[in-house]
């Protein structure tokens, strides 16, 4: 018998009815995964690994292998945690779903990464709006083995706790940074542009689109610019930002953002598909298929 995630309530928002989950940390109910759950993992794992050959960053693939992730079965958090503890001191914790912002930041600030324990249903193989086990585990966890990226994630959590105490605008700025790096980031490697963002590596369509489509912009990483840039939650991104190395991320995020937030408050936000004069552009997108409305 499979266990269902505990939804506390549903919240009516401008994006429809959104489930609200308990913030409790839960033990991964590994023995309750059905054969179907393991089969969903296997299907997604095989498919994405095939697509990600030559597309995902070297570090992402290598680290999945270091963890021993395979299509055979849904990995056990406690086994992954042994590898993680030795490498970077991070720890995976099981959760029911999306957490309130401050709770999420606080976990990251303490090197705890919340992983949704349940996996999508077979009919959701190609798309699910909320993060599930496949997105969180396959997509986010591998890079936590990289010491520099691991430090960046913690710095981001600390920054989040701080921004929460500053203003809603500061939080918006910081959320855009997470979106365009942790979720949708590209990295320049010797062989060419590669994916490291979790939102991309866990999506079949976007893994190809972000690198090969002429539609989106591909732009060099710039912290302040990213913090001003709106994004898409209902379609592929109009713009992707390219880092040169993970060091670049941690260096950009070491300084205190407080003066930067004050500066950004005086500037207009940038639409998701715009190019800013003078910035490094790897590709100027054709904009094909872009919705005019709906940048958030
Ligand atoms: Fe995510």
PDB file of C-alpha atoms and ligand atoms in Angstrom:
ATOM      1  CA  UNK A   1       0.000   0.000   0.000  1.00  0.00           C
ATOM      2  CA  UNK A   2       1.413   3.355  -0.903  1.00  0.00           C
ATOM      3  CA  UNK A   3       1.536   6.315   1.481  1.00  0.00           C
ATOM      4  CA  UNK A   4       0.087   9.657   0.417  1.00  0.00           C
ATOM      5  CA  UNK A   5       1.774  12.983   1.155  1.00  0.00           C
ATOM      6  CA  UNK A   6       0.075  14.923   3.913  1.00  0.00           C
ATOM      7  CA  UNK A   7      -1.516  18.005   2.446  1.00  0.00           C
ATOM      8  CA  UNK A   8      -2.599  20.390   5.130  1.00  0.00           C
ATOM      9  CA  UNK A   9      -4.970  22.406   3.000  1.00  0.00           C
ATOM     10  CA  UNK A  10      -5.394  23.945  -0.413  1.00  0.00           C
ATOM     11  CA  UNK A  11      -4.807  27.631  -0.882  1.00  0.00           C
ATOM     12  CA  UNK A  12      -6.608  29.633  -3.555  1.00  0.00           C
ATOM     13  CA  UNK A  13      -4.090  31.851  -5.337  1.00  0.00           C
ATOM     14  CA  UNK A  14      -3.948  33.712  -8.630  1.00  0.00           C
ATOM     15  CA  UNK A  15      -2.365  30.556 -10.051  1.00  0.00           C
ATOM     16  CA  UNK A  16      -5.256  28.370  -8.949  1.00  0.00           C
ATOM     17  CA  UNK A  17      -5.507  25.955  -6.069  1.00  0.00           C
ATOM     18  CA  UNK A  18      -2.072  25.222  -4.582  1.00  0.00           C
ATOM     19  CA  UNK A  19      -1.514  22.451  -2.060  1.00  0.00           C
ATOM     20  CA  UNK A  20      -0.020  23.440   1.261  1.00  0.00           C
ATOM     21  CA  UNK A  21       2.035  20.815   3.018  1.00  0.00           C
ATOM     22  CA  UNK A  22       3.063  20.231   6.564  1.00  0.00           C
ATOM     23  CA  UNK A  23       6.507  21.667   7.321  1.00  0.00           C
ATOM     24  CA  UNK A  24       7.456  18.599   9.333  1.00  0.00           C
ATOM     25  CA  UNK A  25      10.566  16.671   8.390  1.00  0.00           C
ATOM     26  CA  UNK A  26       9.519  13.137   7.564  1.00  0.00           C
ATOM     27  CA  UNK A  27      11.378   9.871   7.339  1.00  0.00           C
ATOM     28  CA  UNK A  28      11.511   8.682   3.733  1.00  0.00           C
ATOM     29  CA  UNK A  29       8.893   5.889   3.739  1.00  0.00           C
ATOM     30  CA  UNK A  30      11.084   3.837   1.410  1.00  0.00           C
ATOM     31  CA  UNK A  31       9.348   0.493   1.929  1.00  0.00           C
ATOM     32  CA  UNK A  32       6.029   2.063   0.970  1.00  0.00           C
ATOM     33  CA  UNK A  33       7.120   2.868  -2.580  1.00  0.00           C
ATOM     34  CA  UNK A  34       5.142   0.691  -4.965  1.00  0.00           C
ATOM     35  CA  UNK A  35       6.616  -1.211  -7.918  1.00  0.00           C
ATOM     36  CA  UNK A  36       4.974   1.484 -10.024  1.00  0.00           C
ATOM     37  CA  UNK A  37       6.840   4.236  -8.124  1.00  0.00           C
ATOM     38  CA  UNK A  38      10.174   2.496  -8.756  1.00  0.00           C
ATOM     39  CA  UNK A  39       9.199   2.010 -12.403  1.00  0.00           C
ATOM     40  CA  UNK A  40       8.452   5.742 -12.741  1.00  0.00           C
ATOM     41  CA  UNK A  41      11.871   6.529 -11.294  1.00  0.00           C
ATOM     42  CA  UNK A  42      13.503   4.051 -13.705  1.00  0.00           C
ATOM     43  CA  UNK A  43      11.723   5.474 -16.740  1.00  0.00           C
ATOM     44  CA  UNK A  44      12.596   9.063 -15.866  1.00  0.00           C
ATOM     45  CA  UNK A  45      16.158   8.236 -14.844  1.00  0.00           C
ATOM     46  CA  UNK A  46      16.959   6.338 -18.054  1.00  0.00           C
ATOM     47  CA  UNK A  47      15.321   8.890 -20.282  1.00  0.00           C
ATOM     48  CA  UNK A  48      16.999  11.910 -18.730  1.00  0.00           C
ATOM     49  CA  UNK A  49      20.441  10.319 -18.532  1.00  0.00           C
ATOM     50  CA  UNK A  50      20.231   9.575 -22.237  1.00  0.00           C
ATOM     51  CA  UNK A  51      19.162  13.129 -23.090  1.00  0.00           C
ATOM     52  CA  UNK A  52      21.755  14.652 -20.768  1.00  0.00           C
ATOM     53  CA  UNK A  53      24.719  12.982 -22.481  1.00  0.00           C
ATOM     54  CA  UNK A  54      26.789  15.855 -23.814  1.00  0.00           C
ATOM     55  CA  UNK A  55      24.261  18.339 -22.410  1.00  0.00           C
ATOM     56  CA  UNK A  56      24.599  18.206 -18.616  1.00  0.00           C
ATOM     57  CA  UNK A  57      27.699  19.518 -16.898  1.00  0.00           C
ATOM     58  CA  UNK A  58      30.417  16.950 -16.281  1.00  0.00           C
ATOM     59  CA  UNK A  59      30.105  17.585 -12.554  1.00  0.00           C
ATOM     60  CA  UNK A  60      26.409  16.733 -12.535  1.00  0.00           C
ATOM     61  CA  UNK A  61      26.824  13.346 -14.231  1.00  0.00           C
ATOM     62  CA  UNK A  62      29.985  12.421 -12.306  1.00  0.00           C
ATOM     63  CA  UNK A  63      28.311  13.186  -9.001  1.00  0.00           C
ATOM     64  CA  UNK A  64      25.220  11.144  -9.789  1.00  0.00           C
ATOM     65  CA  UNK A  65      27.593   8.278 -10.356  1.00  0.00           C
ATOM     66  CA  UNK A  66      29.508   8.982  -7.140  1.00  0.00           C
ATOM     67  CA  UNK A  67      26.204   8.734  -5.299  1.00  0.00           C
ATOM     68  CA  UNK A  68      25.554   5.409  -6.985  1.00  0.00           C
ATOM     69  CA  UNK A  69      22.191   6.580  -8.338  1.00  0.00           C
ATOM     70  CA  UNK A  70      20.847   4.008 -10.785  1.00  0.00           C
ATOM     71  CA  UNK A  71      17.512   3.326 -12.488  1.00  0.00           C
ATOM     72  CA  UNK A  72      17.123   0.091 -10.494  1.00  0.00           C
ATOM     73  CA  UNK A  73      15.319   1.616  -7.536  1.00  0.00           C
ATOM     74  CA  UNK A  74      14.479   4.934  -5.891  1.00  0.00           C
ATOM     75  CA  UNK A  75      17.591   5.826  -3.894  1.00  0.00           C
ATOM     76  CA  UNK A  76      17.447   5.750  -0.117  1.00  0.00           C
ATOM     77  CA  UNK A  77      18.061   9.100   1.527  1.00  0.00           C
ATOM     78  CA  UNK A  78      20.064   7.503   4.350  1.00  0.00           C
ATOM     79  CA  UNK A  79      22.495   5.903   1.878  1.00  0.00           C
ATOM     80  CA  UNK A  80      22.932   9.140  -0.062  1.00  0.00           C
ATOM     81  CA  UNK A  81      23.459  10.941   3.236  1.00  0.00           C
ATOM     82  CA  UNK A  82      26.461   8.783   4.063  1.00  0.00           C
ATOM     83  CA  UNK A  83      28.176   9.863   0.839  1.00  0.00           C
ATOM     84  CA  UNK A  84      27.115  13.471   1.322  1.00  0.00           C
ATOM     85  CA  UNK A  85      28.244  13.684   4.952  1.00  0.00           C
ATOM     86  CA  UNK A  86      31.760  12.617   3.988  1.00  0.00           C
ATOM     87  CA  UNK A  87      31.981  14.944   0.992  1.00  0.00           C
ATOM     88  CA  UNK A  88      30.433  18.266   2.001  1.00  0.00           C
ATOM     89  CA  UNK A  89      28.547  17.783   5.264  1.00  0.00           C
ATOM     90  CA  UNK A  90      25.165  18.356   3.649  1.00  0.00           C
ATOM     91  CA  UNK A  91      22.182  16.275   4.685  1.00  0.00           C
ATOM     92  CA  UNK A  92      18.997  15.375   2.829  1.00  0.00           C
ATOM     93  CA  UNK A  93      15.775  15.650   4.779  1.00  0.00           C
ATOM     94  CA  UNK A  94      12.445  14.244   3.636  1.00  0.00           C
ATOM     95  CA  UNK A  95       9.546  16.653   3.228  1.00  0.00           C
ATOM     96  CA  UNK A  96       5.992  16.428   1.942  1.00  0.00           C
ATOM     97  CA  UNK A  97       6.394  19.216  -0.613  1.00  0.00           C
ATOM     98  CA  UNK A  98       7.164  22.907  -1.045  1.00  0.00           C
ATOM     99  CA  UNK A  99       8.021  24.613   2.231  1.00  0.00           C
ATOM    100  CA  UNK A 100       7.343  28.177   3.365  1.00  0.00           C
ATOM    101  CA  UNK A 101      10.251  30.381   2.256  1.00  0.00           C
ATOM    102  CA  UNK A 102      11.781  31.055   5.647  1.00  0.00           C
ATOM    103  CA  UNK A 103      11.701  27.370   6.625  1.00  0.00           C
ATOM    104  CA  UNK A 104      13.364  26.483   3.325  1.00  0.00           C
ATOM    105  CA  UNK A 105      16.092  29.141   3.741  1.00  0.00           C
ATOM    106  CA  UNK A 106      16.763  28.034   7.293  1.00  0.00           C
ATOM    107  CA  UNK A 107      17.314  24.433   6.173  1.00  0.00           C
ATOM    108  CA  UNK A 108      19.769  25.538   3.467  1.00  0.00           C
ATOM    109  CA  UNK A 109      21.584  27.827   5.890  1.00  0.00           C
ATOM    110  CA  UNK A 110      22.196  24.717   8.021  1.00  0.00           C
ATOM    111  CA  UNK A 111      23.239  22.564   5.084  1.00  0.00           C
ATOM    112  CA  UNK A 112      20.019  20.563   5.052  1.00  0.00           C
ATOM    113  CA  UNK A 113      18.405  20.033   1.667  1.00  0.00           C
ATOM    114  CA  UNK A 114      14.665  19.276   1.702  1.00  0.00           C
ATOM    115  CA  UNK A 115      13.712  16.505  -0.721  1.00  0.00           C
ATOM    116  CA  UNK A 116      10.089  15.722  -1.550  1.00  0.00           C
ATOM    117  CA  UNK A 117       9.783  12.019  -0.761  1.00  0.00           C
ATOM    118  CA  UNK A 118       6.895  11.128  -3.121  1.00  0.00           C
ATOM    119  CA  UNK A 119       7.238  10.600  -6.849  1.00  0.00           C
ATOM    120  CA  UNK A 120       4.865  11.719  -9.602  1.00  0.00           C
ATOM    121  CA  UNK A 121       2.187   9.444 -11.059  1.00  0.00           C
ATOM    122  CA  UNK A 122       2.756   7.752 -14.454  1.00  0.00           C
ATOM    123  CA  UNK A 123       0.377  10.208 -16.142  1.00  0.00           C
ATOM    124  CA  UNK A 124       2.600  13.063 -14.905  1.00  0.00           C
ATOM    125  CA  UNK A 125       5.811  11.636 -16.397  1.00  0.00           C
ATOM    126  CA  UNK A 126       6.289  14.540 -18.795  1.00  0.00           C
ATOM    127  CA  UNK A 127       5.110  17.379 -16.629  1.00  0.00           C
ATOM    128  CA  UNK A 128       4.247  18.129 -13.042  1.00  0.00           C
ATOM    129  CA  UNK A 129       3.893  21.678 -11.716  1.00  0.00           C
ATOM    130  CA  UNK A 130       5.219  21.045  -8.228  1.00  0.00           C
ATOM    131  CA  UNK A 131       8.574  19.547  -7.277  1.00  0.00           C
ATOM    132  CA  UNK A 132       8.498  15.814  -6.622  1.00  0.00           C
ATOM    133  CA  UNK A 133      11.177  13.281  -5.714  1.00  0.00           C
ATOM    134  CA  UNK A 134      12.497  13.082  -9.245  1.00  0.00           C
ATOM    135  CA  UNK A 135      13.040  16.826  -9.544  1.00  0.00           C
ATOM    136  CA  UNK A 136      14.531  17.195  -6.071  1.00  0.00           C
ATOM    137  CA  UNK A 137      16.678  14.080  -5.982  1.00  0.00           C
ATOM    138  CA  UNK A 138      17.771  13.578  -9.567  1.00  0.00           C
ATOM    139  CA  UNK A 139      17.950  17.319 -10.236  1.00  0.00           C
ATOM    140  CA  UNK A 140      19.205  19.046  -7.098  1.00  0.00           C
ATOM    141  CA  UNK A 141      21.115  16.527  -5.040  1.00  0.00           C
ATOM    142  CA  UNK A 142      24.099  15.681  -7.322  1.00  0.00           C
ATOM    143  CA  UNK A 143      25.703  19.128  -7.153  1.00  0.00           C
ATOM    144  CA  UNK A 144      25.590  19.112  -3.341  1.00  0.00           C
ATOM    145  CA  UNK A 145      28.670  16.865  -3.647  1.00  0.00           C
ATOM    146  CA  UNK A 146      30.588  19.727  -5.235  1.00  0.00           C
ATOM    147  CA  UNK A 147      32.238  21.683  -2.386  1.00  0.00           C
ATOM    148  CA  UNK A 148      31.939  25.062  -4.111  1.00  0.00           C
ATOM    149  CA  UNK A 149      28.328  24.612  -5.149  1.00  0.00           C
ATOM    150  CA  UNK A 150      27.545  23.213  -1.684  1.00  0.00           C
ATOM    151  CA  UNK A 151      28.884  26.425  -0.132  1.00  0.00           C
ATOM    152  CA  UNK A 152      26.888  28.510  -2.597  1.00  0.00           C
ATOM    153  CA  UNK A 153      23.665  26.769  -1.581  1.00  0.00           C
ATOM    154  CA  UNK A 154      24.375  27.472   2.066  1.00  0.00           C
ATOM    155  CA  UNK A 155      25.266  31.101   1.336  1.00  0.00           C
ATOM    156  CA  UNK A 156      21.993  31.379  -0.538  1.00  0.00           C
ATOM    157  CA  UNK A 157      20.081  30.042   2.479  1.00  0.00           C
ATOM    158  CA  UNK A 158      21.799  32.535   4.802  1.00  0.00           C
ATOM    159  CA  UNK A 159      21.018  35.288   2.305  1.00  0.00           C
ATOM    160  CA  UNK A 160      17.402  34.175   2.261  1.00  0.00           C
ATOM    161  CA  UNK A 161      17.018  34.341   6.020  1.00  0.00           C
ATOM    162  CA  UNK A 162      18.489  37.834   5.895  1.00  0.00           C
ATOM    163  CA  UNK A 163      16.409  39.047   2.923  1.00  0.00           C
ATOM    164  CA  UNK A 164      13.294  37.795   4.693  1.00  0.00           C
ATOM    165  CA  UNK A 165      13.998  40.344   7.400  1.00  0.00           C
ATOM    166  CA  UNK A 166      14.617  43.167   4.906  1.00  0.00           C
ATOM    167  CA  UNK A 167      11.720  43.432   2.469  1.00  0.00           C
ATOM    168  CA  UNK A 168       9.467  41.602   0.036  1.00  0.00           C
ATOM    169  CA  UNK A 169      11.423  43.206  -2.815  1.00  0.00           C
ATOM    170  CA  UNK A 170      14.719  41.879  -1.472  1.00  0.00           C
ATOM    171  CA  UNK A 171      13.186  38.400  -1.410  1.00  0.00           C
ATOM    172  CA  UNK A 172      12.014  38.810  -5.004  1.00  0.00           C
ATOM    173  CA  UNK A 173      15.554  39.784  -6.043  1.00  0.00           C
ATOM    174  CA  UNK A 174      17.012  36.773  -4.293  1.00  0.00           C
ATOM    175  CA  UNK A 175      14.412  34.364  -5.652  1.00  0.00           C
ATOM    176  CA  UNK A 176      15.369  35.389  -9.185  1.00  0.00           C
ATOM    177  CA  UNK A 177      18.972  34.480  -8.423  1.00  0.00           C
ATOM    178  CA  UNK A 178      17.922  30.987  -7.322  1.00  0.00           C
ATOM    179  CA  UNK A 179      15.701  30.623 -10.352  1.00  0.00           C
ATOM    180  CA  UNK A 180      18.343  31.587 -12.903  1.00  0.00           C
ATOM    181  CA  UNK A 181      21.188  29.642 -11.277  1.00  0.00           C
ATOM    182  CA  UNK A 182      20.115  26.676  -9.138  1.00  0.00           C
ATOM    183  CA  UNK A 183      17.007  25.929 -11.221  1.00  0.00           C
ATOM    184  CA  UNK A 184      17.813  27.118 -14.754  1.00  0.00           C
ATOM    185  CA  UNK A 185      21.548  27.751 -14.906  1.00  0.00           C
ATOM    186  CA  UNK A 186      23.955  26.951 -17.730  1.00  0.00           C
ATOM    187  CA  UNK A 187      27.733  26.654 -17.377  1.00  0.00           C
ATOM    188  CA  UNK A 188      30.464  27.162 -19.930  1.00  0.00           C
ATOM    189  CA  UNK A 189      32.757  24.140 -20.171  1.00  0.00           C
ATOM    190  CA  UNK A 190      35.625  23.485 -22.592  1.00  0.00           C
ATOM    191  CA  UNK A 191      33.337  21.426 -24.797  1.00  0.00           C
ATOM    192  CA  UNK A 192      30.621  24.108 -24.900  1.00  0.00           C
ATOM    193  CA  UNK A 193      27.591  25.208 -22.907  1.00  0.00           C
ATOM    194  CA  UNK A 194      26.272  22.649 -20.448  1.00  0.00           C
ATOM    195  CA  UNK A 195      23.312  22.439 -18.063  1.00  0.00           C
ATOM    196  CA  UNK A 196      23.575  22.490 -14.279  1.00  0.00           C
ATOM    197  CA  UNK A 197      20.120  23.865 -13.313  1.00  0.00           C
ATOM    198  CA  UNK A 198      17.806  21.350 -11.655  1.00  0.00           C
ATOM    199  CA  UNK A 199      14.672  22.630 -13.354  1.00  0.00           C
ATOM    200  CA  UNK A 200      16.308  21.867 -16.682  1.00  0.00           C
ATOM    201  CA  UNK A 201      17.970  18.505 -15.966  1.00  0.00           C
ATOM    202  CA  UNK A 202      14.694  17.125 -14.678  1.00  0.00           C
ATOM    203  CA  UNK A 203      12.798  18.223 -17.814  1.00  0.00           C
ATOM    204  CA  UNK A 204      12.988  16.290 -21.061  1.00  0.00           C
ATOM    205  CA  UNK A 205      11.898  19.162 -23.289  1.00  0.00           C
ATOM    206  CA  UNK A 206      13.818  21.970 -21.638  1.00  0.00           C
ATOM    207  CA  UNK A 207      17.084  19.973 -21.565  1.00  0.00           C
ATOM    208  CA  UNK A 208      17.095  20.187 -25.341  1.00  0.00           C
ATOM    209  CA  UNK A 209      15.419  23.563 -25.714  1.00  0.00           C
ATOM    210  CA  UNK A 210      17.810  25.492 -23.458  1.00  0.00           C
ATOM    211  CA  UNK A 211      20.887  24.515 -25.486  1.00  0.00           C
ATOM    212  CA  UNK A 212      19.633  23.906 -28.994  1.00  0.00           C
ATOM    213  CA  UNK A 213      16.605  26.088 -29.641  1.00  0.00           C
ATOM    214  CA  UNK A 214      17.200  29.425 -31.407  1.00  0.00           C
ATOM    215  CA  UNK A 215      14.299  30.927 -29.386  1.00  0.00           C
ATOM    216  CA  UNK A 216      15.868  31.796 -25.996  1.00  0.00           C
ATOM    217  CA  UNK A 217      18.586  34.253 -25.069  1.00  0.00           C
ATOM    218  CA  UNK A 218      21.778  32.884 -23.544  1.00  0.00           C
ATOM    219  CA  UNK A 219      23.478  35.590 -21.539  1.00  0.00           C
ATOM    220  CA  UNK A 220      26.608  35.830 -19.385  1.00  0.00           C
ATOM    221  CA  UNK A 221      26.029  35.710 -15.610  1.00  0.00           C
ATOM    222  CA  UNK A 222      25.638  39.089 -13.933  1.00  0.00           C
ATOM    223  CA  UNK A 223      24.324  39.132 -10.368  1.00  0.00           C
ATOM    224  CA  UNK A 224      22.565  42.507 -10.327  1.00  0.00           C
ATOM    225  CA  UNK A 225      21.109  41.961 -13.788  1.00  0.00           C
ATOM    226  CA  UNK A 226      19.677  38.581 -12.813  1.00  0.00           C
ATOM    227  CA  UNK A 227      18.163  40.026  -9.646  1.00  0.00           C
ATOM    228  CA  UNK A 228      16.187  42.445 -11.821  1.00  0.00           C
ATOM    229  CA  UNK A 229      15.006  39.850 -14.317  1.00  0.00           C
ATOM    230  CA  UNK A 230      11.501  38.429 -14.340  1.00  0.00           C
ATOM    231  CA  UNK A 231      11.002  34.794 -15.324  1.00  0.00           C
ATOM    232  CA  UNK A 232       8.539  32.198 -16.589  1.00  0.00           C
ATOM    233  CA  UNK A 233       6.829  29.600 -14.471  1.00  0.00           C
ATOM    234  CA  UNK A 234       4.444  28.279 -17.127  1.00  0.00           C
ATOM    235  CA  UNK A 235       6.775  27.783 -20.106  1.00  0.00           C
ATOM    236  CA  UNK A 236      10.419  27.315 -21.009  1.00  0.00           C
ATOM    237  CA  UNK A 237      12.607  30.253 -19.994  1.00  0.00           C
ATOM    238  CA  UNK A 238      13.041  33.124 -22.424  1.00  0.00           C
ATOM    239  CA  UNK A 239      16.567  33.705 -21.100  1.00  0.00           C
ATOM    240  CA  UNK A 240      19.239  31.485 -19.599  1.00  0.00           C
ATOM    241  CA  UNK A 241      22.291  32.817 -17.776  1.00  0.00           C
ATOM    242  CA  UNK A 242      25.689  31.243 -18.268  1.00  0.00           C
ATOM    243  CA  UNK A 243      28.333  30.981 -15.549  1.00  0.00           C
ATOM    244  CA  UNK A 244      32.044  30.333 -16.225  1.00  0.00           C
ATOM    245  CA  UNK A 245      32.513  28.214 -13.100  1.00  0.00           C
ATOM    246  CA  UNK A 246      30.858  27.478  -9.764  1.00  0.00           C
ATOM    247  CA  UNK A 247      33.505  29.728  -8.189  1.00  0.00           C
ATOM    248  CA  UNK A 248      31.910  32.622 -10.018  1.00  0.00           C
ATOM    249  CA  UNK A 249      28.656  31.963  -8.143  1.00  0.00           C
ATOM    250  CA  UNK A 250      30.164  31.860  -4.706  1.00  0.00           C
ATOM    251  CA  UNK A 251      32.320  34.933  -5.358  1.00  0.00           C
ATOM    252  CA  UNK A 252      29.316  36.926  -6.530  1.00  0.00           C
ATOM    253  CA  UNK A 253      27.303  35.961  -3.478  1.00  0.00           C
ATOM    254  CA  UNK A 254      29.919  36.449  -0.757  1.00  0.00           C
ATOM    255  CA  UNK A 255      29.328  40.201  -0.265  1.00  0.00           C
ATOM    256  CA  UNK A 256      26.388  41.439   1.801  1.00  0.00           C
ATOM    257  CA  UNK A 257      23.470  42.092  -0.569  1.00  0.00           C
ATOM    258  CA  UNK A 258      21.885  44.811   1.594  1.00  0.00           C
ATOM    259  CA  UNK A 259      23.332  47.788  -0.361  1.00  0.00           C
ATOM    260  CA  UNK A 260      22.551  46.015  -3.634  1.00  0.00           C
ATOM    261  CA  UNK A 261      18.881  45.571  -2.663  1.00  0.00           C
ATOM    262  CA  UNK A 262      18.669  49.302  -1.959  1.00  0.00           C
ATOM    263  CA  UNK A 263      20.139  50.065  -5.383  1.00  0.00           C
ATOM    264  CA  UNK A 264      17.836  47.610  -7.158  1.00  0.00           C
ATOM    265  CA  UNK A 265      14.775  49.073  -5.452  1.00  0.00           C
ATOM    266  CA  UNK A 266      15.291  52.208  -7.565  1.00  0.00           C
ATOM    267  CA  UNK A 267      15.499  50.270 -10.841  1.00  0.00           C
ATOM    268  CA  UNK A 268      12.761  48.788 -12.966  1.00  0.00           C
ATOM    269  CA  UNK A 269      12.577  45.041 -13.381  1.00  0.00           C
ATOM    270  CA  UNK A 270      13.647  43.561 -16.730  1.00  0.00           C
ATOM    271  CA  UNK A 271      11.183  41.517 -18.795  1.00  0.00           C
ATOM    272  CA  UNK A 272      12.216  37.849 -19.080  1.00  0.00           C
ATOM    273  CA  UNK A 273      13.131  38.088 -22.757  1.00  0.00           C
ATOM    274  CA  UNK A 274      14.983  41.419 -22.889  1.00  0.00           C
ATOM    275  CA  UNK A 275      18.654  41.899 -23.721  1.00  0.00           C
ATOM    276  CA  UNK A 276      20.451  44.683 -21.878  1.00  0.00           C
ATOM    277  CA  UNK A 277      22.832  46.842 -23.862  1.00  0.00           C
ATOM    278  CA  UNK A 278      26.484  45.985 -23.374  1.00  0.00           C
ATOM    279  CA  UNK A 279      26.008  42.603 -21.735  1.00  0.00           C
ATOM    280  CA  UNK A 280      27.712  39.407 -22.859  1.00  0.00           C
ATOM    281  CA  UNK A 281      25.328  37.613 -25.192  1.00  0.00           C
ATOM    282  CA  UNK A 282      26.058  34.031 -26.238  1.00  0.00           C
ATOM    283  CA  UNK A 283      22.883  33.928 -28.235  1.00  0.00           C
ATOM    284  CA  UNK A 284      20.248  36.523 -28.938  1.00  0.00           C
ATOM    285  CA  UNK A 285      16.999  34.558 -29.031  1.00  0.00           C
ATOM    286  CA  UNK A 286      14.570  34.725 -31.916  1.00  0.00           C
ATOM    287  CA  UNK A 287      11.726  34.841 -29.397  1.00  0.00           C
ATOM    288  CA  UNK A 288       9.792  32.226 -31.300  1.00  0.00           C
ATOM    289  CA  UNK A 289       6.842  30.909 -29.336  1.00  0.00           C
ATOM    290  CA  UNK A 290       7.134  33.435 -26.516  1.00  0.00           C
ATOM    291  CA  UNK A 291       3.983  34.475 -24.693  1.00  0.00           C
ATOM    292  CA  UNK A 292       3.803  38.257 -24.426  1.00  0.00           C
ATOM    293  CA  UNK A 293       2.159  38.207 -21.023  1.00  0.00           C
ATOM    294  CA  UNK A 294       2.921  36.174 -17.961  1.00  0.00           C
ATOM    295  CA  UNK A 295       6.482  36.959 -16.823  1.00  0.00           C
ATOM    296  CA  UNK A 296       6.461  36.766 -13.023  1.00  0.00           C
TER     297      UNK A 296
HETATM  298 FE1  LIG B   1      13.854  22.871  -7.616  1.00  0.00          FE
END
